[in-house]
mmCIF file of C-alpha atoms in Angstrom:
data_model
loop_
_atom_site.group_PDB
_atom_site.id
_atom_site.type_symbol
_atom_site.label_atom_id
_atom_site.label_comp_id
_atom_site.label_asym_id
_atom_site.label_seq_id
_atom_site.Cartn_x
_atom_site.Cartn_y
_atom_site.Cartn_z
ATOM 1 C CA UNK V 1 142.348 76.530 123.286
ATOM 2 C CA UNK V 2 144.834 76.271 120.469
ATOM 3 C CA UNK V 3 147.786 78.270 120.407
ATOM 4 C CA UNK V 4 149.451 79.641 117.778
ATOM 5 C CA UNK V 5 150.528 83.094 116.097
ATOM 6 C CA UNK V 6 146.660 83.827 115.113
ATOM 7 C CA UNK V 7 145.631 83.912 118.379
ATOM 8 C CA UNK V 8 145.842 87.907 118.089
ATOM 9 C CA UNK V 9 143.155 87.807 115.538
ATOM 10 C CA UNK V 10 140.816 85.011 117.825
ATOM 11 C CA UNK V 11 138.554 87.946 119.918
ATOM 12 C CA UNK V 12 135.560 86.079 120.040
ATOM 13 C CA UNK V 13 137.133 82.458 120.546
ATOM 14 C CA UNK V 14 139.340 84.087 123.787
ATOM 15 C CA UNK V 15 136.271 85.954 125.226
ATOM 16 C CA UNK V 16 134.309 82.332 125.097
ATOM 17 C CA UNK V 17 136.917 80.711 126.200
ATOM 18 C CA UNK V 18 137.094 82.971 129.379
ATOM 19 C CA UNK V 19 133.441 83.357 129.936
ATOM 20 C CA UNK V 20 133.717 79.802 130.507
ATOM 21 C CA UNK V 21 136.420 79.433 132.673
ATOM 22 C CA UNK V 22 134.582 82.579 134.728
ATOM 23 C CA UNK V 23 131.592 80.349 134.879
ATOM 24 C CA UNK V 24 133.145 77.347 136.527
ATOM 25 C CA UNK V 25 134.876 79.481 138.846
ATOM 26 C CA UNK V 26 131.731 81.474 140.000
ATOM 27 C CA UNK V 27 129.765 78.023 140.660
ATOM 28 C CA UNK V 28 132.916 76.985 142.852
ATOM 29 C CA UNK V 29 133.398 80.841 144.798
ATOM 30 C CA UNK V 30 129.215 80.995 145.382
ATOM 31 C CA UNK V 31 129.667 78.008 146.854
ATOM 32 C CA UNK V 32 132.165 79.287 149.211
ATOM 33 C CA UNK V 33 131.120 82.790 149.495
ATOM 34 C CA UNK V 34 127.816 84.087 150.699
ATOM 35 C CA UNK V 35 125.881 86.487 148.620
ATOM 36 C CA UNK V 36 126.682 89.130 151.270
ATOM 37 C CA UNK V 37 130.482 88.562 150.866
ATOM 38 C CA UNK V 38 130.143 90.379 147.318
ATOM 39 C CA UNK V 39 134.031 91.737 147.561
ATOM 40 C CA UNK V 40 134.929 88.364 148.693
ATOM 41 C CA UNK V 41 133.856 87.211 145.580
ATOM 42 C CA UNK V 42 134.690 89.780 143.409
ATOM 43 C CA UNK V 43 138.261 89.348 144.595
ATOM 44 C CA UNK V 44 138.070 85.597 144.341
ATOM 45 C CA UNK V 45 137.196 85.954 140.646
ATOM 46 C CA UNK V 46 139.688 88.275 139.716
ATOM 47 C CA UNK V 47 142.455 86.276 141.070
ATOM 48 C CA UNK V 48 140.927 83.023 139.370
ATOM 49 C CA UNK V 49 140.609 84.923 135.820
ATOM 50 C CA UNK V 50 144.122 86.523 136.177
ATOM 51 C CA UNK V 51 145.759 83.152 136.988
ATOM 52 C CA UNK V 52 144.043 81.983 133.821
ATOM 53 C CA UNK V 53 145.844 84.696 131.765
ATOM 54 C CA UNK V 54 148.890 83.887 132.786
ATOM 55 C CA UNK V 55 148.378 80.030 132.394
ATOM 56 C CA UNK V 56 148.055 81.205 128.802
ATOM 57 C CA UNK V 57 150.300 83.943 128.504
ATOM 58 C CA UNK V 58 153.206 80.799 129.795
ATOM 59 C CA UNK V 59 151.785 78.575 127.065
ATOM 60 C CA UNK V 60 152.133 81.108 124.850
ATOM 61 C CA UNK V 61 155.725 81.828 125.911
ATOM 62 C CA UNK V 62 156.949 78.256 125.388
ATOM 63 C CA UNK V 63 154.949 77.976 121.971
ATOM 64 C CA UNK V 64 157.039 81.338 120.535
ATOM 65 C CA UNK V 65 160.591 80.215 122.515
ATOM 66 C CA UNK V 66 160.101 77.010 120.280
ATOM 67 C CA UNK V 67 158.785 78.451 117.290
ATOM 68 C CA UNK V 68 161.037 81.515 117.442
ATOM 69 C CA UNK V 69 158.534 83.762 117.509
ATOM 70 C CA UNK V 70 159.798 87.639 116.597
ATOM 71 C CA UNK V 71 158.283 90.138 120.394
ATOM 72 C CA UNK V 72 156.111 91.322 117.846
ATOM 73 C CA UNK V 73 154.531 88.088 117.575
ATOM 74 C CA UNK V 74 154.334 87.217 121.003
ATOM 75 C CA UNK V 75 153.176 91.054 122.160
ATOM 76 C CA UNK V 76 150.316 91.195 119.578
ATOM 77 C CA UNK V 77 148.933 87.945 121.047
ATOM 78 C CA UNK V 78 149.872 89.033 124.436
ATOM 79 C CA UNK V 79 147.746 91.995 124.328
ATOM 80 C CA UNK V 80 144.915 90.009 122.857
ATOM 81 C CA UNK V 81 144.514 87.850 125.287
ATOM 82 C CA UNK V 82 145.109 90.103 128.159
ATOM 83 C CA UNK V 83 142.310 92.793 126.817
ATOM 84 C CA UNK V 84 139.631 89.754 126.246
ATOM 85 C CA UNK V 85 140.474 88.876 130.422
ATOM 86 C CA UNK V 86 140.400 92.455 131.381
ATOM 87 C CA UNK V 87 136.618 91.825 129.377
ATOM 88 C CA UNK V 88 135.704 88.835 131.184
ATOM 89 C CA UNK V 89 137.195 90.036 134.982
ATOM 90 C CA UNK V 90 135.162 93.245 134.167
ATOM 91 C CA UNK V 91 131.936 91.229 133.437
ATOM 92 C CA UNK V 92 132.152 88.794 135.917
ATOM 93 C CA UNK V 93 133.112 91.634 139.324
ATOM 94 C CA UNK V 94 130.268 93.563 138.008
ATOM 95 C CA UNK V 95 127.873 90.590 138.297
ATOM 96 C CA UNK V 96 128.933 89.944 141.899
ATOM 97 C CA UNK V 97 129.474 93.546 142.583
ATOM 98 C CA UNK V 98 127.830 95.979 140.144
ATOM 99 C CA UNK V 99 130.232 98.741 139.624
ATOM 100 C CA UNK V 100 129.874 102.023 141.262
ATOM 101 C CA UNK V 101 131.802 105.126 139.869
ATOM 102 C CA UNK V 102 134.454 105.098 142.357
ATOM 103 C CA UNK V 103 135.290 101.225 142.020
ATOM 104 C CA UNK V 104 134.898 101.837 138.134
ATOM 105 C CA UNK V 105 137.332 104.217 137.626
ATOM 106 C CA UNK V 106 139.594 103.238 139.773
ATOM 107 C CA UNK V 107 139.857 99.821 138.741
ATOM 108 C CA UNK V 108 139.993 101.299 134.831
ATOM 109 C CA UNK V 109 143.387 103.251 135.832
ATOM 110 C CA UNK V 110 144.609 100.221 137.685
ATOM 111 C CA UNK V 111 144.329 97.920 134.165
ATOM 112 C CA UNK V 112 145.873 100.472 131.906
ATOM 113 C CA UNK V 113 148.674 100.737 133.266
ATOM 114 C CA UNK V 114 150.301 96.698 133.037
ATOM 115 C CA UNK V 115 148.842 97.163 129.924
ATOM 116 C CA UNK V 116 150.884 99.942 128.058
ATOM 117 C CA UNK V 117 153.907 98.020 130.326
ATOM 118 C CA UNK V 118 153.290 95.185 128.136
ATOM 119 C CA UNK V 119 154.890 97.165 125.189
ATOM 120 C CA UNK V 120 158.207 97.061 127.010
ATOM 121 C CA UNK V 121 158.223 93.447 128.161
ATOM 122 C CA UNK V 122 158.150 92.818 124.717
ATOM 123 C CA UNK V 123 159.410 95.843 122.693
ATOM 124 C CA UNK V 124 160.133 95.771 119.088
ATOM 125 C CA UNK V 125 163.123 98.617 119.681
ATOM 126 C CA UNK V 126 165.859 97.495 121.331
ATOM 127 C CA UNK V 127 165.506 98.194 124.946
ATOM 128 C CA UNK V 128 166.336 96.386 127.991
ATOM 129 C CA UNK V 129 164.360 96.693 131.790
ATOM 130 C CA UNK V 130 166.718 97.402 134.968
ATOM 131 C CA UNK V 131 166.119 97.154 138.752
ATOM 132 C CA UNK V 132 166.124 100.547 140.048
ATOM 133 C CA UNK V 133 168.311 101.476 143.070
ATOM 134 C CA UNK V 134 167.329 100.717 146.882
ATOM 135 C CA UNK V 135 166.626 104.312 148.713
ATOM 136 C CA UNK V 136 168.787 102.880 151.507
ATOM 137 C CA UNK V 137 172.016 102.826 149.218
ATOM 138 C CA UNK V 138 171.432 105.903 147.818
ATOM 139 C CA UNK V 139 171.458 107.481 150.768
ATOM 140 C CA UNK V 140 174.178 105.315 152.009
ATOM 141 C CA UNK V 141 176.293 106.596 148.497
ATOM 142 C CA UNK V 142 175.557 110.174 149.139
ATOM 143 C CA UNK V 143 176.503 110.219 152.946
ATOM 144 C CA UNK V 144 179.956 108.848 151.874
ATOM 145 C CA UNK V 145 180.711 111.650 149.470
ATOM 146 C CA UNK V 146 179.577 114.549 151.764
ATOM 147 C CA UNK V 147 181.020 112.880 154.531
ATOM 148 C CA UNK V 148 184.511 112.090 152.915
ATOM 149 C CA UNK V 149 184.042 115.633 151.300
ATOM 150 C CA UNK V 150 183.972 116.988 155.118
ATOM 151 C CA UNK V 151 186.352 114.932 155.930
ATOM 152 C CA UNK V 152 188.623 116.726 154.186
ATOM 153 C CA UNK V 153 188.011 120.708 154.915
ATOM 154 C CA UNK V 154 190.778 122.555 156.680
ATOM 155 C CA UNK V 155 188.519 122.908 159.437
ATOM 156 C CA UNK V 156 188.489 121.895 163.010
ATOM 157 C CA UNK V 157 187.080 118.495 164.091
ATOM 158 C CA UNK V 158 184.265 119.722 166.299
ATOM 159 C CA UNK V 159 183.691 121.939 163.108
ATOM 160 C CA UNK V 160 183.378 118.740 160.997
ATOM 161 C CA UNK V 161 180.797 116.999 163.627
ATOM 162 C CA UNK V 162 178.794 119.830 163.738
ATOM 163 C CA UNK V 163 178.208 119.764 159.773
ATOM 164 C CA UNK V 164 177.757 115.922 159.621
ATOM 165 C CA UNK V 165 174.681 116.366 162.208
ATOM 166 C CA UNK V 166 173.275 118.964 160.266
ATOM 167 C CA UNK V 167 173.347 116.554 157.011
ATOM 168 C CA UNK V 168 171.732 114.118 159.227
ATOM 169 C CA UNK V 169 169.017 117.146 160.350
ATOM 170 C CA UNK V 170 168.635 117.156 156.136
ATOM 171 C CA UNK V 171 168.096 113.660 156.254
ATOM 172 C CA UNK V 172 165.415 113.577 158.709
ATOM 173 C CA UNK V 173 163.203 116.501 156.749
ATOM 174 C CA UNK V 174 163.750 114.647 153.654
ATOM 175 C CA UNK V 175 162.135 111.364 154.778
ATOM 176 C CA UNK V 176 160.611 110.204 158.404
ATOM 177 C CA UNK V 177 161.261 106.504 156.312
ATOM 178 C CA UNK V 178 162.394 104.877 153.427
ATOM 179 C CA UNK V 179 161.659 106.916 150.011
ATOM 180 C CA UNK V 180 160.701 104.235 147.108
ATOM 181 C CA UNK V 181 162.238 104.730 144.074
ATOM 182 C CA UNK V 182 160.583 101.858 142.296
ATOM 183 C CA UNK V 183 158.443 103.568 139.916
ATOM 184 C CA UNK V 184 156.190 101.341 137.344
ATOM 185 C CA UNK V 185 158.386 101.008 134.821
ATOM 186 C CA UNK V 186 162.402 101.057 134.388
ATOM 187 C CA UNK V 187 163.917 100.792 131.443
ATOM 188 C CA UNK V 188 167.279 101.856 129.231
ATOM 189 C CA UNK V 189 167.375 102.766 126.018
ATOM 190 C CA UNK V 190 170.388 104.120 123.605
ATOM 191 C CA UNK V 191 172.485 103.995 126.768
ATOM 192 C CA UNK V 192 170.126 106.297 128.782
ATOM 193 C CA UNK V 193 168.364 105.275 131.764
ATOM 194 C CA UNK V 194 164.390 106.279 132.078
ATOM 195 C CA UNK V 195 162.237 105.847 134.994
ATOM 196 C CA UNK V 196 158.358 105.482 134.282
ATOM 197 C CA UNK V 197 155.095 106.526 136.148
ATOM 198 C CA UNK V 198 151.828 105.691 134.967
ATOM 199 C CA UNK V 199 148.632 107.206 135.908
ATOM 200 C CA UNK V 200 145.147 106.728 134.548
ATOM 201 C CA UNK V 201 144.380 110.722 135.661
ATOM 202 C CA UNK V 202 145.010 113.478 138.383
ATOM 203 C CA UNK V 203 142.075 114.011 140.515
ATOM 204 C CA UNK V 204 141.567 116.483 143.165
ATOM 205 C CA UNK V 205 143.383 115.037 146.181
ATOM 206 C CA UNK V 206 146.757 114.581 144.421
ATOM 207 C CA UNK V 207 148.639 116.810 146.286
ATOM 208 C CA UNK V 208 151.026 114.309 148.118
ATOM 209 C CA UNK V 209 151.059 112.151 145.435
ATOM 210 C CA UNK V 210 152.638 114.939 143.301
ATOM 211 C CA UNK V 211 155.051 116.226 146.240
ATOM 212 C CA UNK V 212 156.312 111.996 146.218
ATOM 213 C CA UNK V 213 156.725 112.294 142.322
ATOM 214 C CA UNK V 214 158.637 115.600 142.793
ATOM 215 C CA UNK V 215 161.018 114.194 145.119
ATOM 216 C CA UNK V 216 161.410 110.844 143.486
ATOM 217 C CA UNK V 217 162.419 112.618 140.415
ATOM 218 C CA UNK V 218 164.791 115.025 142.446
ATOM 219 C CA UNK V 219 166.714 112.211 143.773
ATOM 220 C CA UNK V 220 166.882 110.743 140.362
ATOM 221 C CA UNK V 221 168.079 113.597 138.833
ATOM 222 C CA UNK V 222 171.460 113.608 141.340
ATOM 223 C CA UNK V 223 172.438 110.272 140.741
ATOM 224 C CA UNK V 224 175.375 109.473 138.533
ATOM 225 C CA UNK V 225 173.610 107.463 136.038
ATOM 226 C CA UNK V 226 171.835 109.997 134.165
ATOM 227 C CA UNK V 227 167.846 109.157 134.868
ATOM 228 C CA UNK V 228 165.184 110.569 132.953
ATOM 229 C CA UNK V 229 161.719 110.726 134.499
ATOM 230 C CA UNK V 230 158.903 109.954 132.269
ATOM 231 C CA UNK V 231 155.098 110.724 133.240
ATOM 232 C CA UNK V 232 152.154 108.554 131.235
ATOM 233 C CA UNK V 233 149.227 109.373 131.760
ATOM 234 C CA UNK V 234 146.154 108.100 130.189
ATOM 235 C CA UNK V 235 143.126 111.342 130.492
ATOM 236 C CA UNK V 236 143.608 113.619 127.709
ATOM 237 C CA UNK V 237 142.519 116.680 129.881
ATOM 238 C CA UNK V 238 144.130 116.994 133.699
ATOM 239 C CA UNK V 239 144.476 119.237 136.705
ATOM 240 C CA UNK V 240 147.376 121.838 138.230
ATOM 241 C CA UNK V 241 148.740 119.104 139.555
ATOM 242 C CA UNK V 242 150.009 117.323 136.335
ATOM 243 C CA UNK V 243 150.721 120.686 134.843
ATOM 244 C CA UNK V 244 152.938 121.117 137.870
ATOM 245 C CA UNK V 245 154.971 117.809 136.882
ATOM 246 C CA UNK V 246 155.073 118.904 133.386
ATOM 247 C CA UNK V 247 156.478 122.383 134.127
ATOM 248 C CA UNK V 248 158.716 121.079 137.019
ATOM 249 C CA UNK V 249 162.219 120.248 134.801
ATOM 250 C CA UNK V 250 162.359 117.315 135.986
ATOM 251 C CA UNK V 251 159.496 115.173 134.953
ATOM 252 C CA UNK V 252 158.944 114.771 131.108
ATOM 253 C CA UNK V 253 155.165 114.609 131.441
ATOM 254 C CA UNK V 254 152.916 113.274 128.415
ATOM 255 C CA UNK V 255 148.608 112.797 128.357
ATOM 256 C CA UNK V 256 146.501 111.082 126.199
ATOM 257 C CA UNK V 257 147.776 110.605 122.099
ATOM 258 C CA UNK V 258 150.745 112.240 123.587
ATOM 259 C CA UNK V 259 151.549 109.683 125.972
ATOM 260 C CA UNK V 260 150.577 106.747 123.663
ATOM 261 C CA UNK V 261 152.945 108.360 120.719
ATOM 262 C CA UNK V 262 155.902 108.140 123.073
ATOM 263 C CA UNK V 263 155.390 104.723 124.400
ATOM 264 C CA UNK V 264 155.890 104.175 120.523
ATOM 265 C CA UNK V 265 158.634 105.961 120.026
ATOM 266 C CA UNK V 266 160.623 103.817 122.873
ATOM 267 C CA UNK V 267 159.038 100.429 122.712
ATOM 268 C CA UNK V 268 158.863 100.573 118.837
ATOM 269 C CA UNK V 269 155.488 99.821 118.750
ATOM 270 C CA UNK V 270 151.901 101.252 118.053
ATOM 271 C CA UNK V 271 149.961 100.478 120.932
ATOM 272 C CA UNK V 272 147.572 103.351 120.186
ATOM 273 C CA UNK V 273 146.734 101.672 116.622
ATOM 274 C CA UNK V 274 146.271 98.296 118.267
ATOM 275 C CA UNK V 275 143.631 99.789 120.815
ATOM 276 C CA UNK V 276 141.668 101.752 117.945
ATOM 277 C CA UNK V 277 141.407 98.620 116.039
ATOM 278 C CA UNK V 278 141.019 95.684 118.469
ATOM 279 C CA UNK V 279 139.092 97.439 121.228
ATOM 280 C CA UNK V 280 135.265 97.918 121.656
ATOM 281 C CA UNK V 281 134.407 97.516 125.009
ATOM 282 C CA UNK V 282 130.560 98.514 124.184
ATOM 283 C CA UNK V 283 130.540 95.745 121.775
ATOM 284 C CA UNK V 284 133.253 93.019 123.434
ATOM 285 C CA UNK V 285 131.310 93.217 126.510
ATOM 286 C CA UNK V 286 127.894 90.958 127.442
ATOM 287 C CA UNK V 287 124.540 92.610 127.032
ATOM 288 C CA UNK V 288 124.004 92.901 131.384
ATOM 289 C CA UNK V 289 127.593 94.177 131.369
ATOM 290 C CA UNK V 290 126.943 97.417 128.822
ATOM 291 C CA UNK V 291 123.493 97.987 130.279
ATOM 292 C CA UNK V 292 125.007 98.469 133.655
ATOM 293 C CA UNK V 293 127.655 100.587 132.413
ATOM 294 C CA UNK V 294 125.622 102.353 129.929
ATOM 295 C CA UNK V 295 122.989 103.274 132.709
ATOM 296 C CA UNK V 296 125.313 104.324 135.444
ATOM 297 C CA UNK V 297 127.152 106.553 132.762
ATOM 298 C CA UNK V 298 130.539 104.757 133.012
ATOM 299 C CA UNK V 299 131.464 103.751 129.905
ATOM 300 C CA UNK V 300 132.855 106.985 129.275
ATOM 301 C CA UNK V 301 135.719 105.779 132.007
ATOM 302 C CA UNK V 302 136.767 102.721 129.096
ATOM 303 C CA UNK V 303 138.654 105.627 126.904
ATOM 304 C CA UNK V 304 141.648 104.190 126.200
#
């Protein structure tokens, strides 16, 4: 496999070169995996296929560090080669493990989303990734200020106690744990911070997941540094759930074109274009692989 800056325009030449990799692998994990240890193998595949990617994708990396390639450059091929694995992992789990709807749709949500992220590993805007804060400082920051704030009432020292244990009462209702406020994506722009959480759709169940957004974002929102929260989510249509986020102030909440047109406006580039002209997963995929789909009625889950 030659690398080079064409490699975004080499579909057919990636998906081979895959497909064959995928077949050497699936002689070795048969060997080692019975045929009723299906999500043995299925998980044995995907991990071989993935570490394949990235054995390219580093390649790739030195090729453009030495050849100064612009993150243009190096995203277009990038995305290239990680939509013809995502082809090839979803071909070769589905011959171990046919897909189900469940599996399918899942596993559709969980592959969009390092996808998009792609965009801002290597943005054309100028933008720059962060680690977010630890919940345990945070907490630690804010227990200073109200307890130096109590500190210094004109109020009686039993007084003082008695307030401190009812912050720590607060506290306790907020969180029986540690809250994680590592979203998906964290990233500043223009001297503003932003916060990102992907999500492929909101089913029915969402409820806690939306209450853990809510507070993430709350917490966010008091810290010095100015966060904004950013919702992506990939299904055009959704639930009360996301309309919730949307209306809640403190999430900026985006679906479908809307989402894609702001991951362009901050990463610079046009990741909606690239899909509607690179991707055919009817096509890109082998014959077994759309029949199975097409029959089961889950190729309407590959809208991206």
């Amino acid at each position: 496999m030659n690398i080079d800056k064409n490699i975004k325009n080499k579909k057919q030449e990636l998906l081979s070169y895959f497909r064959d990799r995928a077949t050497e692998f699936l002689t070795q994990i048969k060997t080692k995996f019975a045929d009723t240890q299906s999500d043995k193998r299925a998980r044995a595949i995907n991990e071989a296929l993935n570490q394949t990617k990235n054995n390219l994708i580093t390649t790739l990396l030195q090729q453009a560090e030495k050849d100064k390639w612009t993150n243009q450059e190096k995203l277009e091929a990038i995305l290239m080669i990680t939509y013809c694995n995502i082809v090839v992992m979803i071909e070769s789990r589905n011959s171990v493990r046919p897909y189900e709807y469940m599996d399918f749709s899942r596993r559709v949500g969980e592959l969009w989303d390092p996808f998009c992220k792609l965009c801002f590993y290597y943005p054309v805007n100028n933008i720059s990734l962060f680690v977010p804060p630890l919940f345990s400082e945070v907490k630690k920051k804010m227990t200073d200020e109200i307890t130096d704030y109590i500190d210094n009432l004109t109020i009686s020292d039993e007084e003082k106690q008695e307030l401190k244990r009812y912050y720590d009462k607060v506290w306790s209702l907020v969180s029986s744990g540690e809250i994680q406020l590592e979203l998906d994506l964290h990233f500043s722009h223009n001297d503003q911070k932003y916060v990102v959480d992907f999500k492929s759709g909101f089913g029915s169940n969402e409820k806690g997941n939306t209450n853990r957004l809510l507070l993430v974002a709350t917490i966010y929102q008091n810290l010095d540094d100015n966060y904004k929260c950013l919702l992506f989510v990939r299904a055009q249509e959704n639930n009360s759930y996301f309309n919730t986020l949307k209306n809640s102030g403190i999430w900026e909440a985006y679906c479908g074109n809307e989402a894609y047109q702001k991951i362009s406006e901050y990463s610079g580039y046009n990741l909606k274009q690239w899909t509607e002209t690179n991707i055919d997963w009817a096509s890109d995929f082998n014959a077994e692989t759309t029949q199975h789909l097409t029959n089961n009625n889950l190729l309407q889950y590959l809208l991206w």
